[in-house]
Coordinates of C-alpha atoms in Angstrom, one line a residue:
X80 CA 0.0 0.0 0.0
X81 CA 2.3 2.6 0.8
X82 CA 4.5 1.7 -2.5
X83 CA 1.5 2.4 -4.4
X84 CA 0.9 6.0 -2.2
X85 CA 4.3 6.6 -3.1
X86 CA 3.9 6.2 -6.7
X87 CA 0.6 7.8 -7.1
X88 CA 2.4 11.0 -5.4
X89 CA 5.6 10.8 -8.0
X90 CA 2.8 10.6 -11.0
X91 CA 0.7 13.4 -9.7
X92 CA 4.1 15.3 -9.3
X93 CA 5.3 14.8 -12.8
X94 CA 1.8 15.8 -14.1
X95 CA 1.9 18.8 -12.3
X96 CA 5.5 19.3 -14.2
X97 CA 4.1 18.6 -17.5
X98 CA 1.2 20.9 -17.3
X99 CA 3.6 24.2 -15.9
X100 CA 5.5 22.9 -19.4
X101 CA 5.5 25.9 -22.1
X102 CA 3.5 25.1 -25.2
X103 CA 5.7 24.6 -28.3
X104 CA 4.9 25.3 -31.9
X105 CA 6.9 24.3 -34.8
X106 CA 5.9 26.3 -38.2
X107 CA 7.3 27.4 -41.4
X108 CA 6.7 28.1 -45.0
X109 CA 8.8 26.3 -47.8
X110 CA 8.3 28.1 -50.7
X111 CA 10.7 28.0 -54.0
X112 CA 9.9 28.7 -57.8
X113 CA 11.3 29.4 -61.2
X114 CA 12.2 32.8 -62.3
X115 CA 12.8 34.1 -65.8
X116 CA 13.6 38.2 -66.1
X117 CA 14.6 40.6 -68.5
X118 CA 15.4 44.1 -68.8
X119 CA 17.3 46.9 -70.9
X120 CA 20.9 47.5 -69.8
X121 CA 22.8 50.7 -70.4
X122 CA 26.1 49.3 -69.7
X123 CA 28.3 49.8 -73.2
X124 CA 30.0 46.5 -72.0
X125 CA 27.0 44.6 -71.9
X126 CA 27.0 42.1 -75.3
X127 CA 24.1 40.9 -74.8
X128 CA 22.1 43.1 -77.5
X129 CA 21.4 46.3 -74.8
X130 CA 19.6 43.5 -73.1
X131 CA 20.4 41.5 -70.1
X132 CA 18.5 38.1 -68.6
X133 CA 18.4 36.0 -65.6
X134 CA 17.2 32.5 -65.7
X135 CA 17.0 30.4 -62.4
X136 CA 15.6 28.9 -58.9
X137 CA 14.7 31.3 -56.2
X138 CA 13.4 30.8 -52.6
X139 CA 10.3 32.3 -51.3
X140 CA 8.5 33.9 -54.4
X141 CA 4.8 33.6 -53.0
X142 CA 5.9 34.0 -49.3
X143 CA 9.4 34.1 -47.4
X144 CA 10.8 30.4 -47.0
X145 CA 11.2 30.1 -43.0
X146 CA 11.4 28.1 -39.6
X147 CA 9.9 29.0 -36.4
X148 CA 9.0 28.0 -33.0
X149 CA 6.5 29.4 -31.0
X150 CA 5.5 28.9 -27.5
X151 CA 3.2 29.9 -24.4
X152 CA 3.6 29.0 -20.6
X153 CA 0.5 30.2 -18.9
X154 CA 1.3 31.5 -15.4
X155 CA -2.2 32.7 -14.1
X156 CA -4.5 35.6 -13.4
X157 CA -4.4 35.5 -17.3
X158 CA -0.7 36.7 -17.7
X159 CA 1.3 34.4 -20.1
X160 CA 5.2 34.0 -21.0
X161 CA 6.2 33.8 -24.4
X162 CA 8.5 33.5 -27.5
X163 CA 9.2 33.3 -30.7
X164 CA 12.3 31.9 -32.7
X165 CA 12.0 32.3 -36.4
X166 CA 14.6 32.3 -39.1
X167 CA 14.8 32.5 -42.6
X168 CA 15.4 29.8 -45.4
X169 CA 16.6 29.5 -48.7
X170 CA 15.6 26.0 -50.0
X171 CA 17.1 27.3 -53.6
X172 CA 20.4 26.4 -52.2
X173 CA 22.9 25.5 -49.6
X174 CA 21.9 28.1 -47.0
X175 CA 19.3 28.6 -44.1
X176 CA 19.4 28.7 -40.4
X177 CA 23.1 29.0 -39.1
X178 CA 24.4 31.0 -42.0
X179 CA 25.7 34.2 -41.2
X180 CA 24.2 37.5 -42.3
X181 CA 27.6 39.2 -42.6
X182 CA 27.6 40.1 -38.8
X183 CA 28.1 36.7 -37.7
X184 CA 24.9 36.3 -36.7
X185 CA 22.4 33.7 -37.7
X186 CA 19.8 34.8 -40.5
X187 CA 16.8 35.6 -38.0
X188 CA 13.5 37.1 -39.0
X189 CA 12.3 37.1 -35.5
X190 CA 13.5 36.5 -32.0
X191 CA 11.7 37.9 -28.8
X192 CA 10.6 36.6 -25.3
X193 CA 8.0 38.8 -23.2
X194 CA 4.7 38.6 -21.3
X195 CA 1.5 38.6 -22.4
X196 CA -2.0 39.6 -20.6
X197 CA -5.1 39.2 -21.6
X198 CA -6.6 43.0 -19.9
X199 CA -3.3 44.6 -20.5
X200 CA -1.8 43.5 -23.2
X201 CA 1.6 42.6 -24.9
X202 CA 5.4 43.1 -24.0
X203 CA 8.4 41.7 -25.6
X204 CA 12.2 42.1 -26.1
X205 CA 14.3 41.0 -29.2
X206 CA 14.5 41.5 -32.9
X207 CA 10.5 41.9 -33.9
X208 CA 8.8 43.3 -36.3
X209 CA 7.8 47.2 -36.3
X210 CA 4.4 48.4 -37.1
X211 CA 5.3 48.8 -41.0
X212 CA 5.8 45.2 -41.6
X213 CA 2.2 44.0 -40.5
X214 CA 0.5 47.0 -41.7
X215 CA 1.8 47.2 -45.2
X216 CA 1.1 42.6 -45.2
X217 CA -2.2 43.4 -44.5
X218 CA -3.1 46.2 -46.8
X219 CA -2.0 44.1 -49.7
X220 CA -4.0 41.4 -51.5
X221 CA -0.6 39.6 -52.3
X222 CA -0.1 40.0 -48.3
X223 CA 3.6 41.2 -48.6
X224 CA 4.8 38.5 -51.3
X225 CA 7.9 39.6 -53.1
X226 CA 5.4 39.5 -56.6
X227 CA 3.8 42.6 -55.3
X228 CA 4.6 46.3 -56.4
X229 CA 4.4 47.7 -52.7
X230 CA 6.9 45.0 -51.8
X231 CA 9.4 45.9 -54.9
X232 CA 9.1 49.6 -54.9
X233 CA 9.6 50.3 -50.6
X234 CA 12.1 47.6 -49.9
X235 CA 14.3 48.9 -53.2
X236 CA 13.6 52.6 -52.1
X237 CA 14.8 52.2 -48.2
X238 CA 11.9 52.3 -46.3
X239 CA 11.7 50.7 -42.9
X240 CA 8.0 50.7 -44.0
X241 CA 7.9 47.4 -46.0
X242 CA 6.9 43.8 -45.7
X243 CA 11.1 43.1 -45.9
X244 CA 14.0 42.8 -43.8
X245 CA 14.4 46.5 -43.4
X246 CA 11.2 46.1 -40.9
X247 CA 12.6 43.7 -38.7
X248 CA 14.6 45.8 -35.8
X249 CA 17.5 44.8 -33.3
X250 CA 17.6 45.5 -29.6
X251 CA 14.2 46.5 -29.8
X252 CA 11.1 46.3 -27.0
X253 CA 7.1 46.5 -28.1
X254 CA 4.2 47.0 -26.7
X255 CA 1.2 45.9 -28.4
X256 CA -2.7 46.6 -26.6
X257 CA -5.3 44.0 -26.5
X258 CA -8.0 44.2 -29.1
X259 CA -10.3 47.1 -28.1
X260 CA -13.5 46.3 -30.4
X261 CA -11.3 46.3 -33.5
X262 CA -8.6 48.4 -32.6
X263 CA -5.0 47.9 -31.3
X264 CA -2.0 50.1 -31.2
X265 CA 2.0 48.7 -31.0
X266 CA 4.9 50.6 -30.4
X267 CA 8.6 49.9 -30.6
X268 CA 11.6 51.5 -29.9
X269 CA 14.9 50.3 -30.9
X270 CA 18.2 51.3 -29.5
X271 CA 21.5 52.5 -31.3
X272 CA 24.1 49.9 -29.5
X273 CA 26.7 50.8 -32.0
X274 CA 29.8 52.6 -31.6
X275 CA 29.5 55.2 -34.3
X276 CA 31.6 57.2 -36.2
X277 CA 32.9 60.3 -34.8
X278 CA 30.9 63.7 -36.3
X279 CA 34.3 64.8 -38.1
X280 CA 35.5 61.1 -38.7
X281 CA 38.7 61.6 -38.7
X282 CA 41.8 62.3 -36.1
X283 CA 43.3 65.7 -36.4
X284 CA 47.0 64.1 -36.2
X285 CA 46.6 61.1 -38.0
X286 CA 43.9 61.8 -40.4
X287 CA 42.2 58.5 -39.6
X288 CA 38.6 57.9 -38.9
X289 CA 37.8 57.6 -35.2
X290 CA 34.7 56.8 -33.2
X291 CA 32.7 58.1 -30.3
X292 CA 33.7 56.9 -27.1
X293 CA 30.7 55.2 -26.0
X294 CA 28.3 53.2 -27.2
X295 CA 25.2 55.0 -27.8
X296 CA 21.4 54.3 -27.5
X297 CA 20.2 57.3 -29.1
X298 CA 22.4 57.2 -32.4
X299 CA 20.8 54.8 -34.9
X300 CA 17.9 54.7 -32.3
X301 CA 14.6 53.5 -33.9
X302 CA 10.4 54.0 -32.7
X303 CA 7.8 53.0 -34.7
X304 CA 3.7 53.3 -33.5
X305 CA 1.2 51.8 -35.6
X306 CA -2.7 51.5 -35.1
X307 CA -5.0 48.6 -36.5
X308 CA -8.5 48.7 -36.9
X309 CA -10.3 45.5 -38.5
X310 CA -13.6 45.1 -38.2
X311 CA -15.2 42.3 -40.8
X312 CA -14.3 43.2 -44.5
X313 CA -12.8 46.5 -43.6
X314 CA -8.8 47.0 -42.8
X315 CA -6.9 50.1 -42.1
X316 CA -3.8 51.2 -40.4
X317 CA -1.7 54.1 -39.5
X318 CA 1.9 54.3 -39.3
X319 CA 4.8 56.1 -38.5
X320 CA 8.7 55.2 -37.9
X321 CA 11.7 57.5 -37.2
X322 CA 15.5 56.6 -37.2
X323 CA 17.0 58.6 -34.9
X324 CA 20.7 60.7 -35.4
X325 CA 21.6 58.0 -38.3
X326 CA 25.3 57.9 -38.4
X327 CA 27.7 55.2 -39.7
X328 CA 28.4 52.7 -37.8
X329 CA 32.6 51.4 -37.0
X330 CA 32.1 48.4 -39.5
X331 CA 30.0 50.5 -42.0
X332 CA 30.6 51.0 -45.7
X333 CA 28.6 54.2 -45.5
X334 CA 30.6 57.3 -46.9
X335 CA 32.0 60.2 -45.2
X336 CA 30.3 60.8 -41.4
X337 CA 29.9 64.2 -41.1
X338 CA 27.5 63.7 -44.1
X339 CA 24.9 62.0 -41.3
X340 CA 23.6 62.9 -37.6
X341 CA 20.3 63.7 -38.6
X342 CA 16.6 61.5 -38.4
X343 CA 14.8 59.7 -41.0
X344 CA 10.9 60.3 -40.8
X345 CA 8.1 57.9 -42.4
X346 CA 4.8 57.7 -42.5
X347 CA 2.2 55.5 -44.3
X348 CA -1.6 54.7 -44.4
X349 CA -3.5 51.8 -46.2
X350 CA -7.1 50.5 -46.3
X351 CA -8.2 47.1 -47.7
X352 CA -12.0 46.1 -48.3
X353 CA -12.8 42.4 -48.9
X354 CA -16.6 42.4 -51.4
X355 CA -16.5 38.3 -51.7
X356 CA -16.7 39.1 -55.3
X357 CA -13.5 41.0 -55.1
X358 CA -10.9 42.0 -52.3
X359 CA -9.5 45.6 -52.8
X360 CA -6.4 47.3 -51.3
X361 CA -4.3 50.8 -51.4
X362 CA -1.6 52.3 -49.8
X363 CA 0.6 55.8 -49.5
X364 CA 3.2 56.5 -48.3
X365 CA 6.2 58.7 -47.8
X366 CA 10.2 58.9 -46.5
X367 CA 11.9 62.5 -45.4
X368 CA 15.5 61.8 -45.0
X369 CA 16.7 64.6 -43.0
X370 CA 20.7 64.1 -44.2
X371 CA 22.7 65.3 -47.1
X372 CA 21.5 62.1 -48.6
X373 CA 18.4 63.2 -48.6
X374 CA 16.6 59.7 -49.4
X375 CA 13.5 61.1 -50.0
X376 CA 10.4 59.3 -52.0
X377 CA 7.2 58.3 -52.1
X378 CA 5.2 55.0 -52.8
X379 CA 1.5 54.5 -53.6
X380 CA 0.0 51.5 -54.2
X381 CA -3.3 49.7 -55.4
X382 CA -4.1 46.2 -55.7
X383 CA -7.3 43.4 -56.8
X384 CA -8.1 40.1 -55.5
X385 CA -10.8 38.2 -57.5
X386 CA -11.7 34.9 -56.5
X387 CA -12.1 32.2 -59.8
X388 CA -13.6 28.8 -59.8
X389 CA -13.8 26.9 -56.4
X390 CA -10.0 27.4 -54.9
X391 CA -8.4 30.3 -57.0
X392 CA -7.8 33.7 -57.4
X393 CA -6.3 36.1 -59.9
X394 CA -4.2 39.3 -58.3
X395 CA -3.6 42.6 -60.0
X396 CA -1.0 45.5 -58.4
X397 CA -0.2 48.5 -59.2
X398 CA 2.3 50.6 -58.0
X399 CA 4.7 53.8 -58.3
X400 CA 8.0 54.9 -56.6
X401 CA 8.7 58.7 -56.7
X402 CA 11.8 59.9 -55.7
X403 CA 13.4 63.6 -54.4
X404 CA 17.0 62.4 -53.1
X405 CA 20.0 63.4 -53.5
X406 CA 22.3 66.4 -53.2
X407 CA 22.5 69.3 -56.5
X408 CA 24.1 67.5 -59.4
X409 CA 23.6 64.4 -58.7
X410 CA 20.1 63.9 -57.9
X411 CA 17.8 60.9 -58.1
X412 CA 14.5 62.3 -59.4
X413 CA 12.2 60.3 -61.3
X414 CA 9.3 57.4 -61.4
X415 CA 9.4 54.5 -61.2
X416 CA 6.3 52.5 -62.0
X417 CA 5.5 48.5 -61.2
X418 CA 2.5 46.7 -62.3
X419 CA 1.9 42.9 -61.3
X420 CA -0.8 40.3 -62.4
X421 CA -0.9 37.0 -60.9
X422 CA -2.7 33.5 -60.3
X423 CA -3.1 31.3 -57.1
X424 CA -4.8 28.0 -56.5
X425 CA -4.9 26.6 -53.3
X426 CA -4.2 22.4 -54.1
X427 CA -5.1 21.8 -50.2
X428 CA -5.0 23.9 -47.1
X429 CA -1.2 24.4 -46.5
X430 CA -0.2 24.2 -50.5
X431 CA -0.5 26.8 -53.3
X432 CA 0.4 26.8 -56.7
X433 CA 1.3 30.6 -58.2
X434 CA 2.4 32.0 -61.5
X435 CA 3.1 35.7 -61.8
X436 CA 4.3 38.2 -63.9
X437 CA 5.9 41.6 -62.7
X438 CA 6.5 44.5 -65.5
X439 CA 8.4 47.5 -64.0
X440 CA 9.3 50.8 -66.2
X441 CA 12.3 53.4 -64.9
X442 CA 12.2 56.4 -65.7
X443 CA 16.1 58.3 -66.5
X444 CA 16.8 59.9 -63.0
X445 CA 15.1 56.9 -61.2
X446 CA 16.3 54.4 -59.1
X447 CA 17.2 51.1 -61.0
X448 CA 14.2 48.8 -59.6
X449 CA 13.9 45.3 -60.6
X450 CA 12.1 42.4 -59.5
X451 CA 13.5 41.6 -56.1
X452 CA 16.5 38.9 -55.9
X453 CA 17.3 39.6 -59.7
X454 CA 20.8 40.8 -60.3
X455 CA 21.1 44.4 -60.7
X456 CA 21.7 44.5 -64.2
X457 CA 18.5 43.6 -65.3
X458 CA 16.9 46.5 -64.3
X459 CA 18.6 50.0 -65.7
X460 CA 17.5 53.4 -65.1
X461 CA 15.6 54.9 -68.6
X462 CA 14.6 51.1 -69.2
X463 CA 12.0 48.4 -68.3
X464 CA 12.2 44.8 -67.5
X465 CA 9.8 41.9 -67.3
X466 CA 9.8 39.2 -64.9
X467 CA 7.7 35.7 -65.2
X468 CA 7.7 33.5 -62.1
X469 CA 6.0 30.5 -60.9
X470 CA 6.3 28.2 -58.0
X471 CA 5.0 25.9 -55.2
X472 CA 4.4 27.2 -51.6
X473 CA 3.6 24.9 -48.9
X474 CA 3.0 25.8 -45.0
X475 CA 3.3 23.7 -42.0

């Protein structure tokens, strides 16, 4: 009898264990497809008749290919622990999680751990998403996919404000609200942690380039605020992101320091509006780069989702990239305009056929946009290039 008290107790103990357990989720999206493009070159070296192609496999077309894990630990009175682990993938080739970005680092989308309550709502630490990367997702009908001219035109132009890497922040900590009958708000604020350069870059003895002495929070410093409201059919958000005193950092490329010091202000609003018959979206929105650079543009877009047969769709974007950068002399300051129609058909819940095409036209004092992952000499200022693609996505 008492053995069997005794082991009753151990089993009641290690169910108590597994239940204080945190909740794992494993997810991802493996998504590659061939890509054709072509465009005008006006390199005098180029041999290939003023016209240069590329022809091959890429990795996540449709949506980014990636690998996450996801997990709750409830700890009462409605307050949870959290985190998320994701990282990118690119199933075209011998690269994924563990290879470095360049920083030695691992090639992370995502990586936070926070609290979470239900009446209060959401805060989290690690490299996450600002509000520009969920708010320009949802106001698209391609939902951010790399086929789409929102997606081309902001990512190629700079903008933190874009369904791409440039959204996902370091060192950053969020707060996002609980749902208020439709409505939630997030904010994020990123700090600098880089030794920068110093404001005159270089040493008055030894002509070198120096850096400031301390490692500073403020300097490269990012916030972001975004507000949501969904309510059925009807989407919109508001958005706005500033880099703070942007100055090169002690392993930066970037050009001569006392060039920077100054923010980088954005702002961006987009609506969607699903009919049933048809699912509509736009977006605008703008960059003031307050440095001799002067990196400033801005991007409207418009986009149609119309559902076909039982489990397909066809997709039409439109978009245009204006910029006003650039110092006297050697300014960029032209159009550049993107239009993409596509097909989707969902073969089962978690796997989707696509086939797209992506046409984009730059103007002569434009920036040289091109369907993104191309090599740069397929798409040339004062020329426009075509781009066919077509793949397989899958979730899990």
């Amino acid at each position: 009898m008492q053995k069997k008290i005794i082991a009753l107790a151990v089993a009641s103990l290690a169910s108590g264990a597994a239940l204080a357990q945190t909740n794992v989720t494993i997810y991802g999206i493996a998504d590659a497809g061939y890509v054709y493009s072509s465009g005008g070159s006006n390199n005098i070296l180029n041999t290939n008749n003023g016209n240069k192609t590329f022809s091959g496999v890429q990795s996540g077309i449709l949506g980014g290919s990636r690998i996450g894990f996801r997990g709750t630990e409830a700890l009462g009175n409605g307050l949870s622990a959290i985190f998320t682990l994701e990282y990118s993938l690119t199933i075209d080739d011998n690269t994924g999680v563990g290879t470095s970005n360049g920083n030695g680092g691992l090639n992370a989308r995502q990586q936070f751990v926070g609290l979470q309550s239900d009446k209060l709502g959401t805060v989290a630490l690690g490299r996450q998403y600002a509000p520009g990367y969920v708010a320009t997702v949802n106001n698209d009908v391609l939902a951010g996919s790399s086929l789409g001219s929102q997606s081309i035109l902001s990512s190629q132009a700079g903008n933190t404000i874009t369904p791409n890497s440039a959204a996902r922040w370091n060192n950053a900590a969020t707060y996002t609200s609980p749902n208020w009958s439709g409505f939630t708000a997030k904010a994020i604020y990123a700090f600098g942690e880089s030794e920068t350069l110093a404001k005159d870059g270089k040493d008055s003895n030894a002509n070198l380039r120096v850096y400031d002495s301390n490692l500073s929070s403020t300097d490269n410093g990012r916030f972001g605020l975004g507000g949501n409201y969904s309510n059925g059919a009807l989407n919109i958000d508001l958005v706005y992101q500033q880099r703070y005193s942007v100055v090169p950092t002690a392993d930066s490329a970037m050009a001569v320091p006392n060039l920077w010091g100054n923010d980088i202000n954005e702002g961006y609003i987009g609506a969607s509006y699903d009919f049933k018959a048809a699912k509509v979206s736009a977006s605008y929105q703008q960059q003031n780069d307050k440095n001799v650079a002067n990196n400033d543009n801005t991007v409207w877009s418009l986009g149609v989702k119309v559902p076909v047969m039982a489990a397909s769709n066809v997709l039409l974007t439109y978009g245009q990239l204006e910029m006003d950068a650039g110092p006297r002399g050697s300014r960029v300051d032209g159009k550049s305009n993107t239009a993409t129609l596509a097909w989707t058909t969902a073969m089962s819940k978690r796997t989707t056929l696509y086939a797209g095409y992506v046409w984009v036209d730059n103007d002569k004092m434009s920036l040289p946009i091109r369907f993104s992952g191309v090599p740069a000499g397929v798409g040339q200022v004062n020329e426009t290039n075509n781009t066919f693609a077509a793949g397989v996505n899958h979730t899990f």
